[in-house]
Amino acid sequence: MSPSDDPSASHFDEVTGLLYLEGQLDDDHAREVAEHLASCAACSQLLRALEKESVWLRESLTADDEPIPAHLIAAPQRGAAHWGWIAAFGLCAGGLYTLWNGMVEPWLAQASQAGFSQGNVLTMLFFTGAFWKGWDAMRSLTEFLAMATLGTVAIWLLRKQWRRFTAIAFVMGALACALALPPAASAADIEHGDPSYTLPAGQEVKNDLIVVADRTRIDGDVDGDLIVFSNTLTVNGHVKGDILAFGSAVRVNGPVDGNIRICSQALTLDSNVAKNVMVWTGALELDEKSAIGGSLTMFSGASELNGKVAGDLLAYSGTLEINGSLARDATIRGDRLVIGPTGEIQGQTKYTGRRQPEVASGAKLGSPIQITVPKRGPDYSRVGYYWHRVLFWGASFLFGLMLLLLAPGFFADAGQAAKRVGPAIGFGVLFLFATPIAAVIACITIVGLGVGITAFLLWGIAIYAAQVFVASWLGEKLLGEGVGMGPAIGRLALGLAIVRVLTMLPYAGQLVNFCVVVWGIGAIVLALHRRVTPQLAAAA
Amino acid sequence: MNEADLAQVLSQVRAGDADAWGELYRQYAPAIFRFCRRLLPAREDAEDATTEIFMKVRQKLGTYDSSRPFTAWLYKVASNHCWDTLRRRRIRQDLETGDVDAMPLEHPDPGQLERLQNEHTSKEVRTGLAKLPDRARAALVLRYYADMSYDEIADTLGVRRAFVGVLLLRARHQLRDALGETEAGLAAKSGGRKS
């Protein structure tokens, strides 16, 4: 400011006005401004406006507009508490694995010796059945998927810390990971038919053979696995590894030392297969001379089994006709089961279907067929149905109550996360389908069986727990946001009751159930992410 | 909580009393959360920052000089944490000190200023604030929310004390512009609907 006779010619600037208002000018400068203000209406008006703006800013910024989130209500404790939870989970997972190894598996082994093996479909599929033994052929693919899944999850968890890493550290880390990867298992011959491919008799492929063609004929021998994508496939030669094929019509006449996995419209087996067979097919025919050394798992429209199966049979088939022999148990679900006069099942036979099975007089059965007739949908006329619904509600309420009491912070987090409907559903879909895939991958790769089984168990718990958080959200919508344990329990009870009623609706109930599971799992994932992230930050 | 109570709670926290720590947290966490909400761009960041700030407070409580106001010290810890968070995310700051110094400031129309104040709610002001560059937003929040002195603001933001006034004024101008743009946008929308 430069004082003069005409006050209007010496207005102070806005910065000076602000500094004057805020008491930041030295005494002499402040005095000059005060003298000028006494004679200048324009500057006085500006100063008043700035002062009002200061008050306005202060009021706007300090307004108590947003309550503190529920999960921040409790004071943070030292990091040990969170690590304690992680350690507890680790111990729990280890305990479950020990329980499985120490008790469940020996019990299953004893049951097997007593002739009760393979009764459990899950056990059959994952531990003794075809799923388990035949995945070697897809090892490299599944390892890649495992790495990709783990990498994606790690990036997602670490994304907030990402900026702390330098590009060099990232590149070096990636290189280290790449070096740590095992080398490719073996080479493979890749053949593209133009349009057909034939491996002549007398020739032998020493590696795995991968064929993509319109028509494929294998008359020679394959020393490794045979992987075929072809409209028609005929195998007359000897395959020493596995056969993995996708096609319209597939016929296998030659011997196979490994497993067979085939997805086709029609499949005919007239060969000796040393290990297991798993097929997804419209029509399956197992010729009289054929023999399967392991188990047969089939998803088929119409099937005729005339050969021998040394292992178990798990069949989902529209029509199934058995004229051959099964050395062990059979679990069959379908529309029609016919056991012909030459048919033989030495183990137990469990059949689920609407029609009674047709058993010819000459058929040999190790024990009477256990028949289950499925019912279409729930029986709404039965009082027992409603009683069971109430029991289910009670069980889920107790489960939710336990979660609320044992982990109130996590419960609140998941409840908050459920409010973010879009992200919750997105993550829910992802984890609902990706977790079992990752768990299977974990089971069959170096990650380990224990991790895979634990992932399955946690996945199952998450599916059950999902309803709790969606119900809590629903309860809050109806009853409002009351503070404290009482209102939270009330919201949970009401929400679960509504969810239960909605899932009882004919047809729509299934959809509601699915939506609740997806939504709830997403909320759990988001809440877990929120819990894990600060630990990562602390560790970084 | 009066000064005597606060002093007692602080000494109990120093002695490792978990209840006292909980009481201190309950007393100050809402204000610190709101402070972080105004300073950091995302709600999730503010939530994380609130937890991390209180973890720091617990660790550093031994360094607190009880002759100074506790809230001033608390906001200093919080502002340093938030500013570090923002700084880590930017390779280059939005505005360097030299740029601030060189920027011409138009003399405002007091009538227009008053109209802005009358027409915008607190929520709109905070929305406008979120649009400002980090340094400008931080300057306003430190001054008008945390009531920090010019020395403390200069120390936190790493600028010379003499620039703090310019920084604050520049931030006010940017906020006025942001609110003006919102107004213009709304006017254009309503005009568009009419036609």
XYZ file of C-alpha atoms in Angstrom:
735
model
C 0.000 0.000 0.000
C 1.243 3.470 -0.798
C -0.534 6.119 1.203
C -1.732 9.186 -0.650
C -4.308 11.882 -0.310
C -6.785 10.005 -2.426
C -7.639 6.811 -0.612
C -9.023 5.200 -3.760
C -5.643 5.478 -5.413
C -3.931 3.440 -2.713
C -6.174 0.404 -2.085
C -4.274 -2.420 -0.481
C -4.169 -5.723 -2.255
C -6.150 -8.783 -1.238
C -3.171 -10.617 0.298
C -2.489 -7.676 2.571
C -6.145 -7.639 3.549
C -6.092 -11.328 4.418
C -2.828 -11.057 6.367
C -4.251 -8.067 8.254
C -7.385 -10.011 9.113
C -5.417 -12.983 10.305
C -3.059 -10.899 12.412
C -0.008 -11.725 10.331
C 1.195 -8.181 9.568
C 3.815 -6.435 11.629
C 2.612 -3.541 13.786
C 3.593 -0.690 11.433
C 2.059 -2.333 8.419
C -1.099 -3.191 10.341
C -1.417 0.405 11.514
C -1.200 1.690 7.944
C -3.935 -0.701 6.855
C -6.155 0.326 9.766
C -5.730 4.025 8.913
C -6.566 3.347 5.285
C -9.634 1.345 6.215
C -10.966 4.248 8.244
C -11.179 6.367 5.107
C -11.816 3.788 2.318
C -15.242 2.265 1.965
C -14.194 -0.078 -0.870
C -11.354 -1.658 1.130
C -13.549 -1.912 4.215
C -16.143 -3.721 2.148
C -13.500 -6.111 0.774
C -12.179 -6.804 4.254
C -15.657 -7.530 5.557
C -16.210 -9.925 2.656
C -12.917 -11.689 3.360
C -13.731 -11.936 7.053
C -17.124 -13.391 6.286
C -15.445 -15.794 3.898
C -13.120 -16.936 6.696
C -16.080 -17.609 8.964
C -17.946 -19.336 6.145
C -14.947 -21.556 5.386
C -14.456 -22.438 9.039
C -18.123 -23.322 9.492
C -18.251 -25.341 6.283
C -15.131 -27.319 7.072
C -15.881 -28.042 10.708
C -19.502 -29.074 10.092
C -20.105 -32.468 11.701
C -21.577 -33.975 8.584
C -20.301 -37.498 8.623
C -20.266 -39.952 11.512
C -17.186 -42.016 12.077
C -17.516 -45.439 10.384
C -18.544 -48.320 12.605
C -15.288 -50.172 12.196
C -13.379 -47.146 13.462
C -15.400 -46.843 16.645
C -13.044 -49.086 18.588
C -9.551 -47.743 19.245
C -6.851 -49.455 17.226
C -4.684 -51.723 19.299
C -1.127 -52.636 18.632
C -0.572 -54.706 15.493
C -0.173 -57.895 17.510
C -3.929 -58.285 17.798
C -4.374 -58.507 14.034
C -1.423 -60.826 13.655
C -3.002 -62.837 16.430
C -6.067 -63.350 14.268
C -3.936 -64.376 11.328
C -2.001 -66.803 13.528
C -5.275 -68.176 14.880
C -6.559 -68.740 11.353
C -3.299 -70.435 10.443
C -3.524 -72.692 13.483
C -7.161 -73.421 12.700
C -6.291 -74.351 9.115
C -3.405 -76.488 10.337
C -5.708 -78.127 12.863
C -8.281 -78.947 10.197
C -5.607 -80.429 7.980
C -4.248 -82.464 10.887
C -7.770 -83.591 11.693
C -8.237 -84.718 8.122
C -4.912 -86.501 7.960
C -5.059 -87.971 11.421
C -8.699 -88.949 11.712
C -10.799 -88.633 8.581
C -8.433 -90.272 6.132
C -7.596 -93.258 8.392
C -11.312 -93.671 9.005
C -11.959 -93.652 5.277
C -9.179 -96.183 4.790
C -10.754 -98.450 7.400
C -14.127 -98.038 5.767
C -12.567 -98.909 2.452
C -11.110 -102.124 3.858
C -14.494 -102.959 5.280
C -16.029 -102.630 1.851
C -17.629 -99.218 2.286
C -15.292 -97.289 0.037
C -16.313 -94.788 -2.586
C -19.640 -94.111 -1.024
C -18.876 -90.469 -0.663
C -19.015 -88.694 -3.993
C -16.723 -85.881 -2.895
C -14.100 -88.311 -1.680
C -14.429 -90.258 -4.857
C -14.042 -87.229 -7.054
C -11.175 -85.550 -5.320
C -9.166 -88.203 -3.587
C -9.576 -91.542 -5.255
C -11.531 -90.817 -8.345
C -10.750 -89.661 -11.793
C -10.501 -85.953 -11.035
C -7.510 -86.481 -8.864
C -5.329 -88.794 -10.885
C -5.710 -87.492 -14.354
C -4.770 -83.887 -14.084
C -1.087 -84.341 -14.794
C -1.724 -83.663 -18.450
C -2.978 -80.200 -17.593
C -0.292 -79.468 -15.049
C 1.430 -76.673 -16.884
C -1.857 -74.946 -17.649
C -3.098 -75.207 -14.096
C 0.234 -74.035 -12.713
C -0.010 -71.017 -14.932
C -3.566 -70.433 -13.732
C -2.429 -70.835 -10.141
C 0.342 -68.292 -10.597
C -2.003 -65.912 -12.384
C -4.644 -66.229 -9.663
C -2.164 -65.733 -6.852
C -0.572 -62.845 -8.730
C -3.918 -61.155 -9.277
C -4.883 -61.493 -5.636
C -1.467 -60.221 -4.531
C -1.659 -57.207 -6.836
C -5.156 -56.447 -5.606
C -4.063 -56.630 -1.982
C -0.896 -54.657 -2.569
C -2.258 -52.067 -4.956
C -2.320 -49.345 -2.331
C 1.317 -50.027 -1.512
C 2.304 -50.323 -5.153
C 3.495 -46.772 -5.428
C 6.062 -47.422 -2.742
C 7.873 -49.908 -4.896
C 10.296 -48.685 -7.439
C 10.049 -49.927 -10.974
C 13.422 -51.609 -10.574
C 12.285 -53.522 -7.518
C 9.211 -54.665 -9.401
C 11.172 -55.801 -12.439
C 13.768 -57.576 -10.293
C 11.019 -59.264 -8.301
C 9.299 -60.431 -11.469
C 12.595 -61.769 -12.791
C 13.197 -63.622 -9.543
C 9.722 -65.153 -9.778
C 10.354 -66.139 -13.377
C 13.631 -67.809 -12.412
C 11.917 -69.637 -9.584
C 9.371 -71.176 -11.923
C 10.038 -74.795 -12.799
C 11.033 -75.502 -16.398
C 8.416 -76.835 -18.774
C 7.728 -80.498 -18.083
C 8.287 -81.779 -21.620
C 8.006 -80.851 -25.223
C 5.037 -81.688 -27.400
C 4.506 -82.272 -31.115
C 1.803 -79.996 -32.427
C 0.019 -81.012 -35.636
C -2.517 -79.009 -37.619
C -4.604 -81.158 -39.955
C -5.266 -79.880 -43.433
C -8.067 -80.761 -42.979
C -7.279 -84.247 -41.704
C -4.441 -85.707 -39.747
C -3.373 -89.313 -39.660
C -0.603 -90.882 -37.650
C 0.174 -93.939 -39.740
C 0.471 -97.380 -38.230
C 4.026 -98.309 -37.334
C 5.009 -94.723 -36.520
C 5.578 -93.593 -32.962
C 5.472 -90.075 -31.522
C 7.995 -89.869 -28.695
C 6.494 -86.747 -27.083
C 3.027 -85.585 -26.232
C 0.964 -85.103 -29.356
C -1.403 -82.214 -29.804
C -3.637 -82.319 -32.869
C -6.034 -79.732 -34.223
C -7.838 -81.071 -37.289
C -11.197 -81.780 -38.875
C -10.690 -85.534 -38.871
C -8.028 -87.271 -36.868
C -6.901 -90.849 -37.024
C -4.216 -92.241 -34.766
C -3.047 -95.624 -36.034
C 0.482 -95.316 -34.713
C 1.671 -95.109 -31.107
C 1.967 -92.045 -28.868
C 4.585 -92.225 -26.143
C 3.136 -89.301 -24.183
C -0.278 -87.713 -23.886
C -2.629 -87.284 -26.790
C -4.556 -84.033 -26.864
C -6.982 -83.638 -29.757
C -9.401 -80.974 -30.909
C -11.130 -82.581 -33.860
C -14.532 -83.211 -35.392
C -13.923 -86.930 -35.505
C -11.255 -88.898 -33.759
C -10.366 -92.544 -34.073
C -7.576 -93.994 -32.003
C -6.356 -97.411 -33.074
C -2.790 -97.118 -31.860
C -1.309 -97.396 -28.395
C -1.361 -94.247 -26.246
C 1.046 -94.503 -23.338
C -0.100 -91.320 -21.635
C -3.555 -89.781 -21.282
C -6.081 -88.898 -23.924
C -7.723 -85.513 -23.686
C -10.115 -84.914 -26.559
C -12.838 -82.545 -27.670
C -14.854 -83.578 -30.694
C -18.082 -84.654 -32.285
C -17.533 -88.380 -32.676
C -14.751 -90.148 -30.861
C -13.828 -93.777 -30.984
C -10.996 -95.348 -29.031
C -9.985 -98.849 -30.057
C -6.333 -98.977 -29.043
C -4.984 -99.461 -25.531
C -4.467 -96.447 -23.291
C -1.995 -96.612 -20.405
C -3.186 -93.425 -18.725
C -6.533 -91.698 -18.254
C -9.154 -90.672 -20.749
C -11.026 -87.379 -20.556
C -13.307 -86.703 -23.436
C -15.959 -84.162 -24.235
C -17.870 -85.261 -27.323
C -21.239 -85.820 -28.919
C -20.722 -89.556 -29.235
C -18.065 -91.768 -27.759
C -17.308 -95.422 -28.299
C -14.715 -97.190 -26.219
C -13.451 -100.516 -27.392
C -10.132 -100.629 -25.662
C -8.277 -101.288 -22.468
C -7.832 -98.144 -20.390
C -5.380 -98.633 -17.531
C -6.563 -95.747 -15.388
C -9.700 -93.634 -15.129
C -12.222 -92.422 -17.652
C -14.176 -89.214 -17.395
C -16.568 -88.269 -20.173
C -19.097 -85.606 -21.022
C -21.012 -86.984 -23.966
C -24.379 -87.279 -25.652
C -24.054 -91.000 -26.194
C -21.568 -93.397 -24.687
C -20.974 -96.949 -25.657
C -18.558 -99.199 -23.805
C -18.048 -102.255 -25.988
C -17.985 -105.776 -24.654
C -14.236 -106.193 -25.028
C -13.383 -102.899 -23.371
C -12.008 -102.650 -19.865
C -11.347 -99.697 -17.594
C -8.746 -100.210 -14.877
C -9.867 -97.283 -12.719
C -13.122 -95.496 -12.160
C -15.629 -94.274 -14.704
C -17.169 -90.861 -14.239
C -19.722 -89.949 -16.847
C -22.153 -87.206 -17.718
C -24.138 -88.596 -20.599
C -27.483 -88.504 -22.387
C -27.679 -92.198 -23.203
C -25.141 -94.793 -22.203
C -24.558 -98.435 -22.699
C -21.935 -100.144 -20.581
C -21.092 -103.557 -21.934
C -17.446 -103.813 -20.882
C -15.680 -104.102 -17.556
C -14.979 -101.355 -15.035
C -12.538 -102.223 -12.252
C -13.186 -99.083 -10.194
C -16.268 -97.175 -9.186
C -18.941 -95.790 -11.404
C -20.313 -92.302 -10.983
C -22.943 -91.704 -13.609
C -25.228 -88.809 -14.436
C -27.055 -90.207 -17.405
C -30.485 -89.871 -18.996
C -30.654 -93.538 -19.818
C -28.095 -96.032 -18.607
C -27.977 -99.635 -19.624
C -25.500 -101.934 -17.921
C -24.693 -105.245 -19.530
C -21.062 -105.439 -18.475
C -19.507 -105.821 -15.058
C -18.618 -103.267 -12.395
C -16.154 -104.491 -9.799
C -16.952 -101.865 -7.178
C -19.681 -99.397 -6.209
C -22.011 -97.534 -8.522
C -23.598 -94.184 -7.851
C -26.119 -93.401 -10.552
C -28.436 -90.492 -11.092
C -30.647 -90.488 -14.136
C -34.008 -90.948 -15.742
C -33.833 -94.650 -16.521
C -31.598 -97.483 -15.364
C -31.571 -100.866 -16.995
C -29.388 -103.700 -15.762
C -29.386 -106.438 -18.391
C -29.118 -110.192 -17.885
C -25.335 -110.081 -18.237
C -24.974 -107.012 -16.053
C -23.043 -107.284 -12.798
C -22.340 -104.800 -9.996
C -20.208 -106.305 -7.254
C -20.328 -103.382 -4.840
C -23.191 -101.230 -3.613
C -25.531 -99.561 -6.052
C -27.163 -96.241 -5.279
C -29.682 -94.971 -7.759
C -31.531 -91.668 -7.788
C -34.267 -91.392 -10.387
C -37.988 -91.067 -10.952
C -38.492 -94.449 -12.535
C -37.851 -97.720 -10.848
C -34.720 -99.428 -12.202
C -35.291 -102.355 -14.545
C -33.216 -105.316 -13.429
C -33.174 -108.439 -15.580
C -33.481 -111.777 -13.887
C -29.931 -112.860 -14.732
C -28.295 -109.671 -13.431
C -25.871 -110.046 -10.533
C -25.918 -107.442 -7.794
C -23.636 -107.361 -4.741
C -26.424 -105.821 -2.687
C -29.954 -104.565 -3.307
C -30.167 -101.245 -5.107
C -30.683 -98.286 -2.800
C -33.278 -96.219 -4.599
C -34.011 -92.568 -3.971
C -36.880 -90.920 -5.788
C -36.222 -87.163 -6.034
C -39.081 -84.777 -5.465
C -39.685 -81.704 -7.549
C -39.233 -78.666 -5.332
C -40.328 -78.384 -1.724
C -43.590 -79.809 -0.448
C -45.394 -76.701 0.709
C -48.278 -78.678 2.134
C -46.108 -80.326 4.775
C -45.851 -78.726 8.218
C -42.406 -80.276 8.523
C -41.183 -78.141 5.649
C -41.994 -74.948 7.521
C -40.558 -76.341 10.739
C -37.325 -77.050 8.916
C -37.308 -73.499 7.536
C -37.650 -72.200 11.090
C -34.802 -74.435 12.192
C -32.675 -73.193 9.323
C -33.480 -69.629 10.324
C -32.480 -70.435 13.910
C -29.207 -71.975 12.800
C -28.312 -69.032 10.601
C -29.319 -66.597 13.356
C -27.078 -68.365 15.863
C -24.256 -68.343 13.368
C -24.751 -64.624 12.729
C -24.970 -63.954 16.459
C -21.710 -65.766 16.995
C -20.067 -63.668 14.285
C -21.499 -60.494 15.785
C -20.241 -61.291 19.267
C -16.869 -62.730 18.349
C -15.932 -60.343 15.580
C -18.026 -57.170 15.890
C -15.522 -55.127 13.909
C -15.519 -57.525 11.005
C -19.294 -57.810 11.184
C -19.599 -54.032 10.957
C -17.102 -53.917 8.095
C -18.945 -56.571 6.135
C -22.251 -54.810 6.821
C -20.784 -51.576 5.478
C -19.329 -53.398 2.490
C -22.744 -54.882 1.685
C -23.990 -51.325 1.156
C -21.640 -51.042 -1.828
C -23.916 -53.270 -3.863
C -22.100 -53.069 -7.195
C -18.563 -53.872 -5.986
C -19.913 -56.482 -3.566
C -21.773 -58.352 -6.298
C -18.830 -58.050 -8.681
C -16.351 -59.464 -6.190
C -18.938 -61.997 -5.055
C -19.295 -63.462 -8.539
C -15.527 -63.499 -8.956
C -14.772 -65.237 -5.685
C -17.755 -67.589 -5.782
C -16.440 -69.157 -8.966
C -12.718 -68.450 -8.715
C -12.190 -69.822 -5.206
C -13.080 -73.466 -5.935
C -11.009 -73.323 -9.116
C -8.073 -71.906 -7.192
C -8.603 -74.524 -4.468
C -8.533 -77.376 -6.985
C -5.423 -75.840 -8.520
C -3.871 -75.572 -5.078
C -4.670 -79.232 -4.410
C -2.949 -80.477 -7.505
C 0.013 -78.146 -7.668
C 2.935 -77.458 -5.388
C 0.793 -75.072 -3.320
C -0.484 -78.090 -1.444
C -3.445 -80.179 -0.492
C -3.791 -78.497 2.888
C -4.175 -75.049 1.365
C -6.673 -76.362 -1.168
C -8.830 -78.100 1.424
C -8.682 -75.086 3.731
C -9.727 -72.861 0.842
C -12.676 -75.169 0.168
C -13.721 -75.115 3.805
C -13.460 -71.320 4.019
C -15.369 -71.035 0.763
C -18.148 -73.179 2.213
C -18.231 -71.110 5.395
C -18.322 -67.909 3.341
C -21.274 -69.203 1.321
C -23.158 -69.885 4.523
C -22.084 -66.631 6.177
C -23.097 -64.576 3.131
C -26.761 -64.531 4.153
C -25.860 -62.999 7.520
C -24.438 -59.806 6.065
C -27.113 -59.363 3.433
C -29.721 -59.956 6.143
C -28.040 -57.396 8.362
C -28.150 -54.880 5.517
C -31.813 -55.683 4.894
C -32.613 -55.322 8.584
C -30.908 -51.941 8.666
C -32.980 -50.779 5.706
C -36.168 -51.696 7.540
C -35.314 -50.832 11.137
C -32.798 -48.026 10.637
C -29.293 -47.552 11.974
C -29.565 -48.062 15.713
C -26.331 -48.067 17.684
C -25.406 -50.933 19.962
C -25.667 -54.693 20.147
C -29.440 -54.910 20.704
C -30.485 -53.175 17.475
C -27.815 -55.109 15.575
C -29.282 -58.413 16.793
C -32.779 -57.227 15.921
C -31.691 -56.247 12.424
C -30.017 -59.612 11.969
C -33.050 -61.576 13.139
C -35.511 -59.679 10.959
C -33.242 -59.676 7.930
C -32.613 -63.413 8.146
C -36.336 -64.094 8.503
C -37.054 -62.097 5.349
C -34.237 -63.784 3.440
C -35.569 -67.197 4.510
C -39.088 -66.327 3.374
C -37.833 -65.035 0.031
C -35.806 -68.183 -0.585
C -38.969 -70.253 -0.053
C -40.630 -68.707 -3.090
C -41.182 -71.228 -5.884
C -38.627 -70.799 -8.704
C -37.597 -67.263 -7.646
C -36.303 -68.625 -4.344
C -33.305 -70.212 -6.010
C -32.445 -66.958 -7.711
C -32.802 -65.056 -4.444
C -30.539 -67.564 -2.758
C -27.911 -67.184 -5.459
C -28.057 -63.383 -5.308
C -27.737 -63.427 -1.519
C -24.718 -65.721 -1.694
C -23.004 -63.634 -4.368
C -23.717 -60.348 -2.629
C -22.711 -61.622 0.797
C -19.488 -63.216 -0.390
C -18.575 -59.944 -2.079
C -19.196 -58.083 1.184
C -16.991 -60.562 3.050
C -14.228 -60.175 0.491
C -14.367 -56.375 0.661
C -14.360 -56.458 4.466
C -11.412 -58.855 4.548
C -9.579 -56.632 2.134
C -10.108 -53.669 4.421
C -8.763 -55.687 7.339
C -5.726 -57.001 5.545
C -4.620 -53.776 3.883
C -3.474 -51.872 7.024
C -1.371 -54.868 7.994
C 0.330 -54.776 4.640
C 0.926 -51.081 5.062
C 2.413 -51.669 8.482
C 4.603 -54.425 7.138
C 5.821 -52.354 4.181
C -12.687 -33.285 28.487
C -11.025 -30.502 30.461
C -7.275 -29.991 30.710
C -6.863 -31.801 34.014
C -8.826 -34.811 32.770
C -6.878 -34.834 29.539
C -3.555 -34.709 31.396
C -4.636 -37.634 33.541
C -5.822 -39.659 30.547
C -2.584 -38.960 28.714
C -0.481 -40.107 31.644
C -2.586 -43.268 31.916
C -2.150 -43.945 28.209
C 1.597 -43.503 28.603
C 1.440 -46.063 31.409
C -0.250 -48.533 29.025
C -3.847 -48.239 30.251
C -6.031 -49.631 27.437
C -9.230 -48.034 28.806
C -7.617 -44.617 28.857
C -6.407 -45.144 25.312
C -9.949 -46.036 24.285
C -11.267 -42.884 25.942
C -8.690 -40.691 24.239
C -9.507 -42.284 20.901
C -13.265 -41.849 21.336
C -12.725 -38.204 22.204
C -10.597 -37.283 19.203
C -11.152 -39.912 16.496
C -14.287 -38.295 14.955
C -12.499 -34.958 14.503
C -9.406 -36.597 13.067
C -11.540 -38.702 10.729
C -13.284 -35.558 9.432
C -9.928 -33.840 9.103
C -8.659 -36.741 6.989
C -11.869 -36.777 4.952
C -11.311 -33.150 3.963
C -7.645 -33.625 3.225
C -7.566 -36.966 1.416
C -9.408 -37.706 -1.810
C -11.159 -40.977 -0.911
C -13.175 -42.084 2.078
C -11.211 -45.328 2.294
C -7.985 -43.349 2.486
C -9.405 -41.272 5.321
C -10.475 -44.378 7.220
C -7.058 -45.969 6.863
C -5.328 -42.710 7.732
C -7.386 -42.304 10.919
C -6.265 -45.709 12.164
C -2.664 -45.119 11.186
C -2.574 -41.655 12.768
C -3.755 -43.003 16.098
C -1.220 -45.804 15.942
C 1.435 -43.123 15.461
C -0.023 -41.047 18.275
C 0.263 -44.005 20.623
C 3.835 -44.620 19.589
C 4.884 -40.978 19.759
C 2.974 -39.912 22.826
C 6.216 -39.915 24.788
C 7.487 -37.046 22.635
C 4.458 -34.850 23.270
C 5.315 -31.676 25.170
C 2.489 -31.233 27.663
C 3.087 -27.471 27.863
C 1.566 -27.196 24.375
C -2.084 -27.854 23.537
C -2.683 -31.538 22.830
C -5.009 -30.863 19.900
C -2.325 -28.775 18.173
C 0.140 -31.652 18.537
C -2.472 -34.186 17.403
C -3.324 -32.180 14.291
C 0.369 -31.774 13.575
C 0.798 -35.560 13.600
C -2.341 -35.975 11.487
C -1.405 -33.307 8.977
C 2.105 -34.681 8.562
C 0.701 -38.147 7.974
C -1.897 -36.977 5.456
C 0.536 -34.715 3.635
C 3.044 -37.570 3.414
C 0.288 -39.754 2.004
C -0.585 -37.175 -0.627
C 3.050 -36.475 -1.444
C 3.832 -40.140 -2.003
C 1.129 -40.206 -4.634
C 2.459 -37.313 -6.612
C 5.727 -37.287 -8.444
C 5.365 -33.566 -8.867
C 3.400 -31.307 -6.593
C 0.442 -29.517 -8.079
C 1.885 -26.149 -7.452
C 5.415 -25.286 -6.512
C 6.137 -22.385 -4.233
C 7.595 -20.280 -7.017
C 4.491 -20.726 -9.133
C 2.316 -19.619 -6.260
C 4.383 -16.515 -5.781
C 4.165 -15.545 -9.441
C 0.464 -16.023 -9.873
C -1.547 -12.876 -10.462
C -4.583 -12.534 -8.210
C -7.557 -10.640 -9.487
C -9.158 -8.269 -7.037
C -12.473 -9.869 -6.089
C -15.861 -8.238 -6.197
C -17.069 -8.197 -2.560
C -20.682 -8.491 -3.725
C -19.901 -11.608 -5.729
C -18.054 -13.066 -2.738
C -21.050 -12.595 -0.495
C -23.345 -14.098 -3.098
C -21.130 -17.208 -3.276
C -21.258 -17.537 0.483
C -25.005 -17.186 0.580
C -25.731 -19.588 -2.235
C -23.549 -22.539 -1.310
C -24.115 -24.999 1.459
C -21.364 -26.474 3.599
C -21.581 -29.681 1.625
C -21.098 -27.831 -1.644
C -18.070 -26.077 -0.197
C -16.550 -29.418 0.754
C -17.332 -30.786 -2.694
C -15.591 -27.770 -4.205
C -12.698 -28.251 -1.826
C -12.203 -31.804 -3.056
C -11.621 -30.438 -6.560
C -8.696 -28.259 -5.492
C -5.045 -29.236 -5.945
C -3.608 -31.018 -2.934
C -1.549 -28.104 -1.619
C -4.382 -25.596 -1.896
C -6.826 -27.963 -0.233
C -4.348 -28.762 2.507
C -3.679 -25.080 3.203
C -7.374 -24.337 3.700
C -7.990 -27.412 5.860
C -4.961 -26.828 8.059
C -5.913 -23.211 8.595
C -9.678 -23.287 8.846
C -10.332 -26.776 10.174
C -7.272 -27.530 12.322
C -6.718 -23.871 13.205
C -2.987 -24.147 12.623
C -0.676 -21.167 12.744
C 1.123 -19.909 9.660
C 4.383 -21.338 11.040
C 2.857 -24.796 11.454
C 1.325 -24.701 7.976
C 4.646 -23.661 6.465
C 6.410 -26.454 8.316
C 3.873 -29.111 7.281
C 3.609 -28.142 3.629
C 7.293 -27.375 3.248
C 6.886 -23.775 2.116
C 8.379 -20.583 3.443
C 6.271 -18.850 6.033
C 6.003 -15.747 3.875
C 4.196 -17.759 1.209
C 1.514 -19.145 3.450
C -0.721 -16.083 3.069
C -0.384 -16.199 -0.711
C -1.052 -19.912 -0.652
C -4.199 -19.433 1.387
C -5.460 -16.629 -0.790
C -4.721 -18.569 -3.936
C -6.621 -21.525 -2.483
C -9.590 -19.279 -1.746
C -9.579 -18.077 -5.345
C -9.452 -21.640 -6.610
C -12.335 -22.605 -4.362
C -14.365 -19.619 -5.565
C -13.642 -20.675 -9.149
C -14.626 -24.271 -8.411
C -17.920 -23.161 -6.884
C -18.472 -20.724 -9.757
C -17.943 -23.526 -12.257
C -20.454 -25.649 -10.416
C -22.946 -22.800 -10.624
C -22.263 -22.291 -14.311
C -22.648 -26.006 -14.915
C -25.964 -26.126 -13.106
C -27.182 -23.052 -14.971
C -26.192 -24.577 -18.298
C -27.981 -27.798 -17.390
C -31.181 -26.065 -16.375
C -30.951 -23.851 -19.485
C -30.509 -26.901 -21.635
C -33.518 -28.551 -20.090
C -35.645 -25.473 -20.666
C -34.763 -25.308 -24.323
